[in-house]
Coordinates of C-alpha atoms in Angstrom, one line a residue:
M1464 CA -25.5 -17.1 60.5
P1465 CA -24.1 -13.5 61.5
V1466 CA -26.3 -11.0 59.0
E1467 CA -23.7 -9.5 57.2
R1468 CA -23.0 -12.6 55.6
L1469 CA -25.9 -11.3 53.0
L1470 CA -23.7 -12.0 49.8
K1471 CA -21.3 -14.7 49.1
D1472 CA -17.7 -14.4 50.7
D1473 CA -15.9 -13.4 47.2
A1474 CA -18.3 -10.6 46.9
T1475 CA -18.5 -6.9 48.1
E1476 CA -19.9 -3.7 48.4
E1477 CA -19.3 -0.7 48.9
K1478 CA -22.5 2.1 50.1
G1479 CA -22.8 5.7 50.2
E1480 CA -19.9 8.2 50.6
R1481 CA -17.4 5.6 49.3
A1482 CA -19.3 4.4 46.7
R1483 CA -19.6 7.8 45.6
M1484 CA -16.0 8.6 46.2
A1485 CA -15.2 5.2 44.0
S1486 CA -16.5 6.3 41.3
F1487 CA -16.0 10.4 41.3
V1488 CA -12.1 9.3 41.9
G1489 CA -12.0 7.2 38.8
A1490 CA -14.2 9.8 36.2
M1491 CA -11.7 11.9 37.2
A1492 CA -8.4 9.7 36.7
I1493 CA -9.6 9.1 33.8
A1494 CA -10.9 12.9 32.6
D1495 CA -7.0 14.1 34.1
L1496 CA -5.0 11.3 31.9
V1497 CA -6.5 12.8 28.5
K1498 CA -6.8 16.4 30.1
T1499 CA -3.7 17.0 28.0
T1500 CA -4.3 15.9 24.7
L1501 CA -6.6 18.3 24.3
G1502 CA -6.6 21.7 22.2
P1503 CA -3.8 22.5 19.7
K1504 CA -1.4 22.6 22.0
G1505 CA -2.3 19.3 23.4
M1506 CA 0.4 16.5 23.4
D1507 CA 0.7 13.2 22.8
K1508 CA 0.6 9.4 24.4
I1509 CA 1.9 6.1 22.9
L1510 CA 0.5 2.6 24.1
Q1511 CA 2.0 -0.2 24.1
S1512 CA 0.6 -3.0 24.3
T1513 CA 2.7 -5.3 26.4
G1514 CA 1.2 -8.3 24.4
R1515 CA 2.9 -10.7 21.6
G1516 CA 4.8 -7.6 19.2
R1517 CA 4.6 -4.6 21.6
N1518 CA 3.1 -3.1 19.1
I1519 CA 2.9 0.6 20.0
T1520 CA 0.5 3.6 19.0
V1521 CA 1.0 7.4 19.2
T1522 CA -1.9 8.6 19.8
N1523 CA -4.0 12.1 20.0
D1524 CA -7.1 11.2 19.8
G1525 CA -9.1 10.5 23.4
A1526 CA -11.3 8.0 21.7
T1527 CA -8.4 6.0 20.9
I1528 CA -6.4 5.7 23.9
L1529 CA -9.1 4.9 26.1
K1530 CA -10.5 2.0 24.6
S1531 CA -6.5 0.9 24.6
L1532 CA -7.3 0.9 28.4
H1533 CA -8.1 -2.0 30.9
I1534 CA -10.4 -0.5 33.3
D1535 CA -11.5 -1.6 36.5
N1536 CA -13.5 1.2 37.8
P1537 CA -16.4 1.0 36.8
A1538 CA -17.2 5.3 36.4
A1539 CA -14.3 5.8 34.7
K1540 CA -15.7 2.6 31.9
V1541 CA -19.0 5.1 31.7
L1542 CA -16.7 7.6 30.3
V1543 CA -14.7 4.8 28.1
D1544 CA -18.0 4.2 26.4
I1545 CA -19.1 8.1 26.5
S1546 CA -16.0 8.5 24.0
K1547 CA -16.8 5.8 21.9
V1548 CA -19.9 7.1 21.5
Q1549 CA -18.8 10.5 20.1
D1550 CA -16.8 8.8 17.5
D1551 CA -18.6 6.7 16.2
E1552 CA -21.3 9.1 16.4
V1553 CA -19.3 11.9 14.7
G1554 CA -16.1 11.7 14.9
D1555 CA -14.4 14.3 17.3
G1556 CA -15.1 15.7 20.8
T1557 CA -13.7 12.4 21.9
T1558 CA -11.9 14.3 24.6
S1559 CA -14.0 17.7 25.7
V1560 CA -16.2 14.7 26.3
V1561 CA -14.7 13.5 29.0
V1562 CA -12.6 16.1 29.7
L1563 CA -16.3 18.2 30.8
A1564 CA -17.9 15.2 32.2
G1565 CA -14.8 14.8 34.4
E1566 CA -15.3 18.4 35.3
L1567 CA -19.0 17.5 35.9
L1568 CA -18.1 15.6 38.2
R1569 CA -15.4 16.6 39.9
E1570 CA -17.8 20.4 41.0
A1571 CA -20.7 17.4 41.9
E1572 CA -18.8 15.9 44.5
K1573 CA -18.1 19.8 46.0
L1574 CA -21.9 20.2 46.2
V1575 CA -22.2 16.6 47.3
S1576 CA -20.2 17.5 50.5
M1577 CA -21.8 20.1 51.1
K1578 CA -24.7 18.1 52.1
I1579 CA -26.8 18.6 48.2
H1580 CA -29.0 16.1 47.4
P1581 CA -27.5 14.3 44.4
M1582 CA -30.6 14.2 42.9
T1583 CA -31.4 18.0 43.5
I1584 CA -27.9 19.0 42.0
I1585 CA -29.0 16.7 38.9
A1586 CA -32.1 18.6 38.4
G1587 CA -29.7 21.7 38.2
Y1588 CA -27.7 20.4 35.7
R1589 CA -30.5 19.3 33.5
M1590 CA -31.7 23.2 33.1
A1591 CA -28.8 24.3 32.8
V1592 CA -28.1 21.8 30.0
E1593 CA -30.7 23.2 28.0
C1594 CA -30.0 26.2 29.0
A1595 CA -26.6 25.6 27.5
R1596 CA -28.1 24.1 24.3
D1597 CA -30.3 27.4 23.4
A1598 CA -27.9 29.7 24.0
L1599 CA -26.1 27.5 21.9
L1600 CA -28.6 27.1 19.2
R1601 CA -29.0 30.9 19.2
K1602 CA -25.8 31.6 18.2
A1603 CA -25.0 28.7 15.8
M1604 CA -24.4 30.3 11.9
D1605 CA -25.9 28.1 9.3
N1606 CA -24.5 29.3 5.6
K1607 CA -25.2 26.5 3.0
Q1608 CA -26.9 28.8 0.3
D1609 CA -23.6 31.0 -0.5
S1610 CA -21.4 28.3 -1.7
E1611 CA -17.7 30.4 -1.4
K1612 CA -18.3 30.8 2.3
F1613 CA -19.8 27.1 2.7
R1614 CA -16.4 25.6 1.5
S1615 CA -14.8 28.1 3.2
D1616 CA -16.3 27.3 6.4
L1617 CA -15.7 23.0 6.5
M1618 CA -12.1 24.3 5.5
N1619 CA -11.9 25.8 8.7
I1620 CA -13.5 24.1 11.0
A1621 CA -11.4 20.5 8.7
M1622 CA -8.1 23.1 10.4
T1623 CA -9.2 23.6 14.0
T1624 CA -10.2 20.1 13.9
L1625 CA -6.2 19.5 12.7
S1626 CA -4.7 21.9 14.4
S1627 CA -4.5 19.2 17.4
K1628 CA -3.7 16.1 15.6
I1629 CA -0.1 15.2 13.7
L1630 CA -0.8 16.5 11.1
S1631 CA -1.1 20.6 12.2
Q1632 CA 1.7 21.2 10.3
D1633 CA 0.7 21.1 7.0
K1634 CA -3.2 21.6 8.1
E1635 CA -4.5 24.1 5.1
Y1636 CA -2.5 20.7 3.0
F1637 CA -4.5 17.9 4.8
A1638 CA -7.4 20.5 5.1
K1639 CA -8.0 21.0 2.1
L1640 CA -7.6 16.7 0.9
A1641 CA -10.5 16.9 3.8
V1642 CA -12.9 18.8 2.3
D1643 CA -12.2 18.5 -1.4
A1644 CA -12.8 14.3 -0.6
V1645 CA -16.2 15.4 1.5
L1646 CA -17.0 17.5 -1.8
R1647 CA -17.2 15.3 -4.0
L1648 CA -19.2 13.2 -1.8
K1649 CA -21.7 15.6 -2.9
G1650 CA -24.0 14.9 0.8
S1651 CA -24.0 11.0 1.3
T1652 CA -22.4 10.8 4.8
N1653 CA -20.8 7.5 3.3
L1654 CA -16.8 7.9 4.3
E1655 CA -16.5 4.2 2.8
A1656 CA -16.4 5.8 -0.9
I1657 CA -12.8 7.5 0.5
Q1658 CA -10.5 5.5 0.3
I1659 CA -6.5 6.3 2.9
L1660 CA -3.5 4.1 1.7
K1661 CA -1.3 4.3 3.1
K1662 CA 2.2 4.3 2.0
P1663 CA 5.7 4.6 4.0
G1664 CA 8.5 6.9 3.0
G1665 CA 7.9 10.7 1.8
S1666 CA 7.0 12.7 3.9
L1667 CA 4.0 13.9 4.9
G1668 CA 3.8 16.9 2.3
D1669 CA 3.9 14.6 -0.2
S1670 CA 0.6 12.9 0.5
F1671 CA -2.3 13.7 -2.1
L1672 CA -6.0 13.5 -3.7
D1673 CA -6.5 10.8 -6.0
E1674 CA -9.9 10.3 -7.8
G1675 CA -11.3 7.0 -9.1
F1676 CA -9.6 3.8 -6.6
I1677 CA -5.9 2.7 -6.1
L1678 CA -6.1 -1.2 -5.1
D1679 CA -2.9 -2.1 -3.7
K1680 CA -2.2 -5.0 -6.7
K1681 CA 0.3 -5.1 -9.5
I1682 CA -0.5 -5.8 -12.7
G1683 CA 0.4 -10.0 -13.7
I1684 CA 3.2 -10.9 -16.2
G1685 CA 2.3 -10.6 -19.9
Q1686 CA -0.9 -9.2 -19.4
P1687 CA -2.1 -5.6 -20.4
K1688 CA -1.0 -2.4 -18.7
R1689 CA -3.3 -0.5 -19.6
I1690 CA -7.1 -0.7 -20.1
E1691 CA -10.0 2.1 -21.2
N1692 CA -13.7 1.4 -20.5
A1693 CA -12.8 -1.2 -18.5
N1694 CA -15.6 -3.6 -17.5
I1695 CA -15.0 -5.3 -14.8
L1696 CA -15.8 -8.6 -13.3
V1697 CA -14.9 -7.9 -9.2
A1698 CA -15.6 -12.7 -8.1
N1699 CA -15.4 -14.5 -4.9
T1700 CA -13.7 -17.5 -6.3
A1701 CA -11.3 -20.5 -6.9
M1702 CA -9.4 -20.3 -9.4
D1703 CA -8.3 -23.8 -8.9
T1704 CA -10.9 -26.0 -7.6
D1705 CA -10.9 -27.4 -11.2
K1706 CA -8.0 -29.7 -9.5
V1707 CA -9.0 -33.9 -8.4
K1708 CA -8.8 -32.5 -4.1
I1709 CA -10.7 -34.6 -2.9
Y1710 CA -8.5 -35.2 0.0
G1711 CA -7.7 -39.0 0.7
A1712 CA -9.0 -39.9 -2.7
R1713 CA -7.2 -42.7 -4.3
V1714 CA -6.8 -43.3 -7.9
R1715 CA -5.2 -46.1 -9.2
V1716 CA -4.4 -46.0 -13.1
D1717 CA -2.8 -49.1 -14.5
S1718 CA -0.8 -46.6 -17.0
M1719 CA 0.9 -42.9 -17.5
S1720 CA -1.8 -42.6 -20.0
K1721 CA -4.0 -42.7 -17.9
V1722 CA -2.8 -40.3 -15.6
A1723 CA -2.2 -37.8 -18.3
E1724 CA -6.1 -38.1 -19.8
I1725 CA -7.1 -36.6 -15.7
E1726 CA -4.7 -33.9 -16.2
A1727 CA -6.8 -33.4 -19.8
A1728 CA -9.7 -33.8 -18.4
E1729 CA -8.4 -30.9 -14.8
K1730 CA -7.8 -28.5 -17.9
Q1731 CA -10.5 -29.0 -19.7
K1732 CA -12.7 -27.8 -16.8
M1733 CA -10.3 -25.1 -15.9
R1734 CA -10.8 -23.4 -19.6
E1735 CA -14.6 -24.0 -19.3
K1736 CA -14.7 -21.9 -16.4
V1737 CA -12.6 -19.5 -18.4
Q1738 CA -15.2 -19.3 -20.7
K1739 CA -17.8 -18.5 -19.2
I1740 CA -15.8 -15.4 -17.9
I1741 CA -15.0 -14.0 -21.0
A1742 CA -18.3 -14.9 -22.2
H1743 CA -19.2 -11.5 -20.0
G1744 CA -18.0 -9.7 -22.3
I1745 CA -15.5 -8.6 -19.5
N1746 CA -11.2 -7.1 -20.4
C1747 CA -10.5 -7.1 -16.5
F1748 CA -11.5 -9.7 -14.3
I1749 CA -10.0 -9.3 -10.3
N1750 CA -11.0 -12.0 -7.7
R1751 CA -10.6 -12.1 -4.2
Q1752 CA -9.4 -16.1 -4.2
L1753 CA -5.9 -16.8 -5.8
I1754 CA -6.1 -17.3 -10.1
Y1755 CA -3.3 -20.8 -11.3
N1756 CA -1.2 -19.9 -14.0
F1757 CA -3.2 -21.7 -16.8
P1758 CA -6.0 -19.4 -16.6
E1759 CA -4.0 -16.6 -15.8
E1760 CA -2.4 -17.7 -18.8
L1761 CA -5.5 -17.9 -20.8
F1762 CA -6.9 -14.8 -19.4
A1763 CA -3.6 -13.6 -21.2
D1764 CA -3.8 -15.0 -24.8
A1765 CA -7.9 -13.2 -24.5
G1766 CA -6.6 -10.0 -23.2
I1767 CA -8.3 -9.8 -20.3
L1768 CA -6.2 -8.3 -17.2
A1769 CA -7.1 -11.0 -14.1
I1770 CA -6.0 -9.6 -10.5
E1771 CA -5.5 -12.4 -8.0
H1772 CA -5.9 -11.8 -3.6
A1773 CA -7.6 -8.6 -3.9
D1774 CA -8.0 -7.9 -0.5
F1775 CA -11.5 -8.3 0.9
E1776 CA -11.8 -4.5 2.4
G1777 CA -10.0 -3.7 -1.2
I1778 CA -12.6 -5.4 -3.3
E1779 CA -16.2 -4.6 -1.2
R1780 CA -15.0 -0.7 -1.6
L1781 CA -13.9 -1.7 -5.8
A1782 CA -17.5 -3.3 -6.1
L1783 CA -19.1 -0.5 -4.3
V1784 CA -16.8 2.3 -6.3
T1785 CA -17.8 1.3 -9.8
G1786 CA -21.4 -0.2 -9.6
G1787 CA -20.6 -3.8 -9.6
E1788 CA -21.6 -6.9 -8.0
I1789 CA -19.2 -9.9 -6.5
A1790 CA -20.2 -12.3 -8.2
S1791 CA -19.0 -16.4 -7.8
T1792 CA -21.1 -18.0 -10.5
F1793 CA -20.6 -18.1 -14.0
D1794 CA -24.0 -19.8 -15.5
N1795 CA -25.9 -16.7 -16.6
P1796 CA -23.9 -13.5 -17.8
E1797 CA -26.5 -11.9 -18.1
S1798 CA -28.4 -11.8 -14.7
V1799 CA -24.5 -10.1 -13.4
K1800 CA -23.6 -6.1 -12.3
L1801 CA -20.4 -5.7 -14.3
G1802 CA -18.7 -2.8 -12.9
H1803 CA -17.4 0.1 -15.6
C1804 CA -14.6 2.7 -16.0
K1805 CA -13.0 4.4 -18.2
L1806 CA -9.3 4.0 -17.6
I1807 CA -6.9 1.6 -15.6
E1808 CA -3.3 1.8 -15.6
E1809 CA -0.6 1.1 -13.1
I1810 CA 1.0 3.7 -10.3
M1811 CA 4.7 4.0 -8.4
I1812 CA 4.0 5.4 -5.3
G1813 CA 7.5 5.2 -3.7
E1814 CA 8.9 1.9 -3.9
D1815 CA 5.6 0.2 -4.6
K1816 CA 3.3 -0.4 -8.1
L1817 CA -0.4 -0.2 -7.6
I1818 CA -3.3 -0.1 -10.1
K1819 CA -5.1 3.0 -10.6
F1820 CA -8.8 2.9 -11.7
S1821 CA -9.9 6.5 -13.0
G1822 CA -13.2 8.2 -14.1
V1823 CA -15.2 4.7 -12.1
E1824 CA -18.8 5.0 -12.1
M1825 CA -19.0 6.7 -8.7
G1826 CA -18.4 10.0 -9.2
Q1827 CA -18.3 10.2 -5.4
A1828 CA -15.0 7.9 -4.7
C1829 CA -11.7 8.8 -4.6
T1830 CA -8.3 8.2 -3.4
I1831 CA -6.1 9.7 -1.1
V1832 CA -3.1 7.7 0.1
L1833 CA -0.8 9.1 2.4
R1834 CA 2.9 9.0 2.8
G1835 CA 4.8 9.7 6.2
A1836 CA 7.7 8.2 8.0
S1837 CA 7.2 5.4 10.2
A1838 CA 3.7 3.3 10.2
H1839 CA 2.8 5.1 13.8
V1840 CA 3.3 8.3 11.8
L1841 CA 1.2 6.8 8.9
D1842 CA -1.7 5.1 11.8
E1843 CA -1.8 8.3 13.5
A1844 CA -2.5 10.5 10.6
E1845 CA -5.2 8.3 8.9
R1846 CA -7.2 8.4 12.8
S1847 CA -6.9 12.8 12.2
L1848 CA -7.7 12.4 9.0
H1849 CA -10.8 10.2 10.0
D1850 CA -11.4 13.0 12.2
A1851 CA -11.5 15.3 10.2
L1852 CA -13.8 13.9 7.2
C1853 CA -16.3 12.7 9.9
V1854 CA -16.9 16.2 11.2
L1855 CA -17.0 17.3 8.2
T1856 CA -19.7 15.2 6.5
Q1857 CA -21.5 15.3 9.2
T1858 CA -21.0 19.6 8.6
V1859 CA -22.5 19.1 5.2
A1860 CA -25.2 17.1 5.9
D1861 CA -26.1 19.8 9.2
S1862 CA -24.8 23.1 7.9
R1863 CA -24.7 25.2 11.2
V1864 CA -21.1 26.1 12.6
L1865 CA -20.1 27.6 15.6
L1866 CA -16.8 29.5 16.1
G1867 CA -14.2 27.1 18.2
G1868 CA -11.1 28.2 20.6
G1869 CA -13.1 28.0 24.0
W1870 CA -16.0 30.5 21.9
P1871 CA -18.9 28.1 22.9
E1872 CA -17.7 26.8 25.9
M1873 CA -17.5 30.8 27.2
L1874 CA -20.8 31.5 25.7
M1875 CA -22.4 28.5 27.3
A1876 CA -21.1 29.4 30.8
K1877 CA -22.5 33.0 30.5
E1878 CA -26.1 32.0 30.1
V1879 CA -25.8 29.7 32.2
D1880 CA -24.3 32.4 35.0
E1881 CA -27.5 34.3 34.1
L1882 CA -29.8 31.9 34.7
A1883 CA -28.2 30.6 38.2
R1884 CA -28.7 34.0 39.2
K1885 CA -32.7 33.3 38.7
T1886 CA -33.6 30.6 40.1
P1887 CA -34.2 30.0 43.8
G1888 CA -33.2 26.7 46.3
K1889 CA -30.2 25.0 46.4
R1890 CA -30.0 24.3 42.6
S1891 CA -28.8 27.3 41.8
H1892 CA -25.9 25.8 43.4
A1893 CA -25.7 23.5 40.9
I1894 CA -26.2 25.9 38.3
D1895 CA -23.7 27.5 39.0
A1896 CA -20.8 25.0 39.2
F1897 CA -21.7 24.0 35.4
S1898 CA -21.2 26.7 33.4
R1899 CA -17.9 26.8 36.1
A1900 CA -17.7 23.4 34.3
L1901 CA -17.4 24.5 30.9
Q1902 CA -15.1 27.5 31.7
A1903 CA -13.2 24.1 32.6
I1904 CA -12.5 23.6 28.6
P1905 CA -10.5 27.1 28.1
T1906 CA -9.1 27.2 31.3
I1907 CA -7.0 23.6 30.3
I1908 CA -6.5 24.4 26.5
A1909 CA -5.1 27.3 27.2
D1910 CA -2.9 25.7 30.6
N1911 CA -2.2 22.5 27.9
A1912 CA -0.1 26.0 26.2
G1913 CA 1.4 26.6 29.1
L1914 CA -0.7 30.1 29.6
D1915 CA -1.9 32.0 32.6
S1916 CA -5.3 30.4 32.6
A1917 CA -6.3 31.4 35.7
E1918 CA -5.9 35.4 33.9
L1919 CA -6.6 33.9 29.8
V1920 CA -10.5 32.7 30.8
S1921 CA -10.9 36.2 33.7
Q1922 CA -10.5 38.2 30.7
L1923 CA -12.5 35.3 28.3
R1924 CA -15.0 35.9 30.7
A1925 CA -15.1 40.2 31.1
E1926 CA -16.0 40.2 26.5
H1927 CA -18.3 38.0 26.7
H1928 CA -20.4 40.4 28.9
K1929 CA -20.2 42.9 25.8
E1930 CA -23.3 41.7 23.4
G1931 CA -21.7 39.4 20.5
S1932 CA -18.7 39.6 20.6
N1933 CA -16.0 37.2 19.2
A1934 CA -13.4 36.4 21.5
G1935 CA -12.4 32.7 22.3
I1936 CA -8.1 31.3 23.7
D1937 CA -5.5 32.3 20.5
V1938 CA -2.5 30.0 21.2
I1939 CA -0.3 30.7 19.0
T1940 CA -0.5 34.5 20.4
G1941 CA -0.8 34.0 23.9
G1942 CA -3.9 36.0 24.7
V1943 CA -7.8 36.6 23.6
G1944 CA -8.3 37.0 20.1
D1945 CA -11.5 37.3 17.9
M1946 CA -11.9 34.2 16.7
Q1947 CA -13.8 34.7 13.8
K1948 CA -10.6 36.9 12.0
L1949 CA -8.8 34.3 13.5
G1950 CA -11.2 31.7 10.9
I1951 CA -11.2 29.0 14.3
S1952 CA -14.8 27.5 13.7
E1953 CA -16.0 23.7 15.5
S1954 CA -18.6 21.8 13.4
F1955 CA -22.5 22.4 15.9
K1956 CA -23.2 18.7 15.4
V1957 CA -19.9 17.9 17.5
K1958 CA -20.5 20.7 20.4
Q1959 CA -23.9 19.6 20.7
A1960 CA -23.0 15.9 20.9
V1961 CA -20.5 16.4 23.6
L1962 CA -22.6 18.5 26.0
L1963 CA -25.3 16.6 25.7
S1964 CA -23.4 12.8 26.5
A1965 CA -21.1 14.7 29.2
T1966 CA -23.9 15.3 30.9
E1967 CA -25.7 12.6 30.9
A1968 CA -22.8 9.7 31.6
A1969 CA -22.0 12.5 34.4
E1970 CA -25.6 12.5 36.1
M1971 CA -25.4 8.4 35.8
I1972 CA -22.2 8.1 37.4
L1973 CA -24.5 11.0 40.2
R1974 CA -27.8 8.8 40.9
V1975 CA -24.7 5.1 41.9
D1976 CA -25.1 5.2 45.5
E1977 CA -23.9 1.1 45.8
I1978 CA -21.4 -0.6 44.1
I1979 CA -21.2 -4.4 44.3
T1980 CA -19.0 -6.3 43.0
C1981 CA -19.4 -10.4 42.7
A1982 CA -17.5 -13.2 41.6
P1983 CA -17.6 -14.5 38.9
R1984 CA -20.0 -18.2 38.9
R1985 CA -17.1 -21.4 40.0
R1986 CA -17.1 -23.9 37.1
E1987 CA -17.5 -27.1 39.3
D1988 CA -15.1 -28.8 38.9
R1989 CA -16.7 -32.4 37.2
M1990 CA -13.5 -35.1 36.9

């Protein structure tokens, strides 16, 4: 048997150069794919699934695009992962992180072909990252103490985040919605309390923020339409269990009156359950499962508002917001925590009737109702708003702020450049490459806006060599602008996460020198 046959038939291996090529090419291809969605003038992608229903997603969010792709190339998978992590961790910057990692690899490829060892490149990148991060830390502004200023910072950050999304037309309006919602949270980063309801119809400008909680349900027939100072029991129980429902049970009776007795006993059982529930002293009963017409009638007689089939997310959030707990047994009313709110009423949004709970226990809670032309627009609007909310809650927790528009990248590039000049040896090439990769982000922002990127970036670089410059790319006028005046800001935490994740991912892919793919074990036929 020849020596080459180390691996089984259908396993293949790529060694050295070829493996590195495969991983570089895959990673750069992914970066090029999302590159065009970067910046305020970035384009959207339509993702169409080939499954049933052929559902379409129109999106600009890097993480959403990459999540929906099925990728074979192992290096590309690493990039998809970092964008997912970025999405979970800080919510925004999902495209930048992939683009930056892609650019770092593109630069690394040139260095490898100059016969510089990958470990040397990684060492250089490490030094460069430390340097870039220190530069950011020195320049970050913190307005936590001055609440007016802090609010305007938040507004600017929200507007900057939204300007690259579908909401960019009404970005001031939505930024205000997002900031109001986040400031109500009073510093907690729990986005559960902000509910986003999507109702097709109207235009995006008709969206609004409503304090309290809105449940997407109608109020039953013959029940009070409005309750003040409500005590709410949130339950997850079947209100029809008291029918004889043992499958395959055969009941033989010798006359019709016996059947009537069975039915009466069933009814009695139901009545008892309802009375147990009423004994909690409530005036609103919300159930996850269905409520039969007989118990419903009993509730209506007792003046209790009963809502059935409240969807599960709705009911969990409702319990959270009103300060109640979800109950499923009703034998000891004293141990069940009821939810409270000041007012329950029915409202109309477009065609639909909804139930609104206002003045809830947890003062932070609120509902954002999005209106829009179609379901796709609404989905994309929700994603954009979610990005903005994530960034804002992160900023409230860590209040350091940077300017946007390619300013942080140019700043880091300048510092990294200076480091490269001071460093002896081959590592300086890698540090230099890092600074070029950082400058790729403003370059791409300019390219997407159809501007002359080479010209703009060199102007920016010149500006940044002056002390304390605020220069960045102003895509609206198509020149270099003062980011402070334009109010383009970004959260420090997002930028830092982008920088660190991108470098680590690039490092990981650089370390690869062999790719082995092997077939899964075959199952033996046991027939």
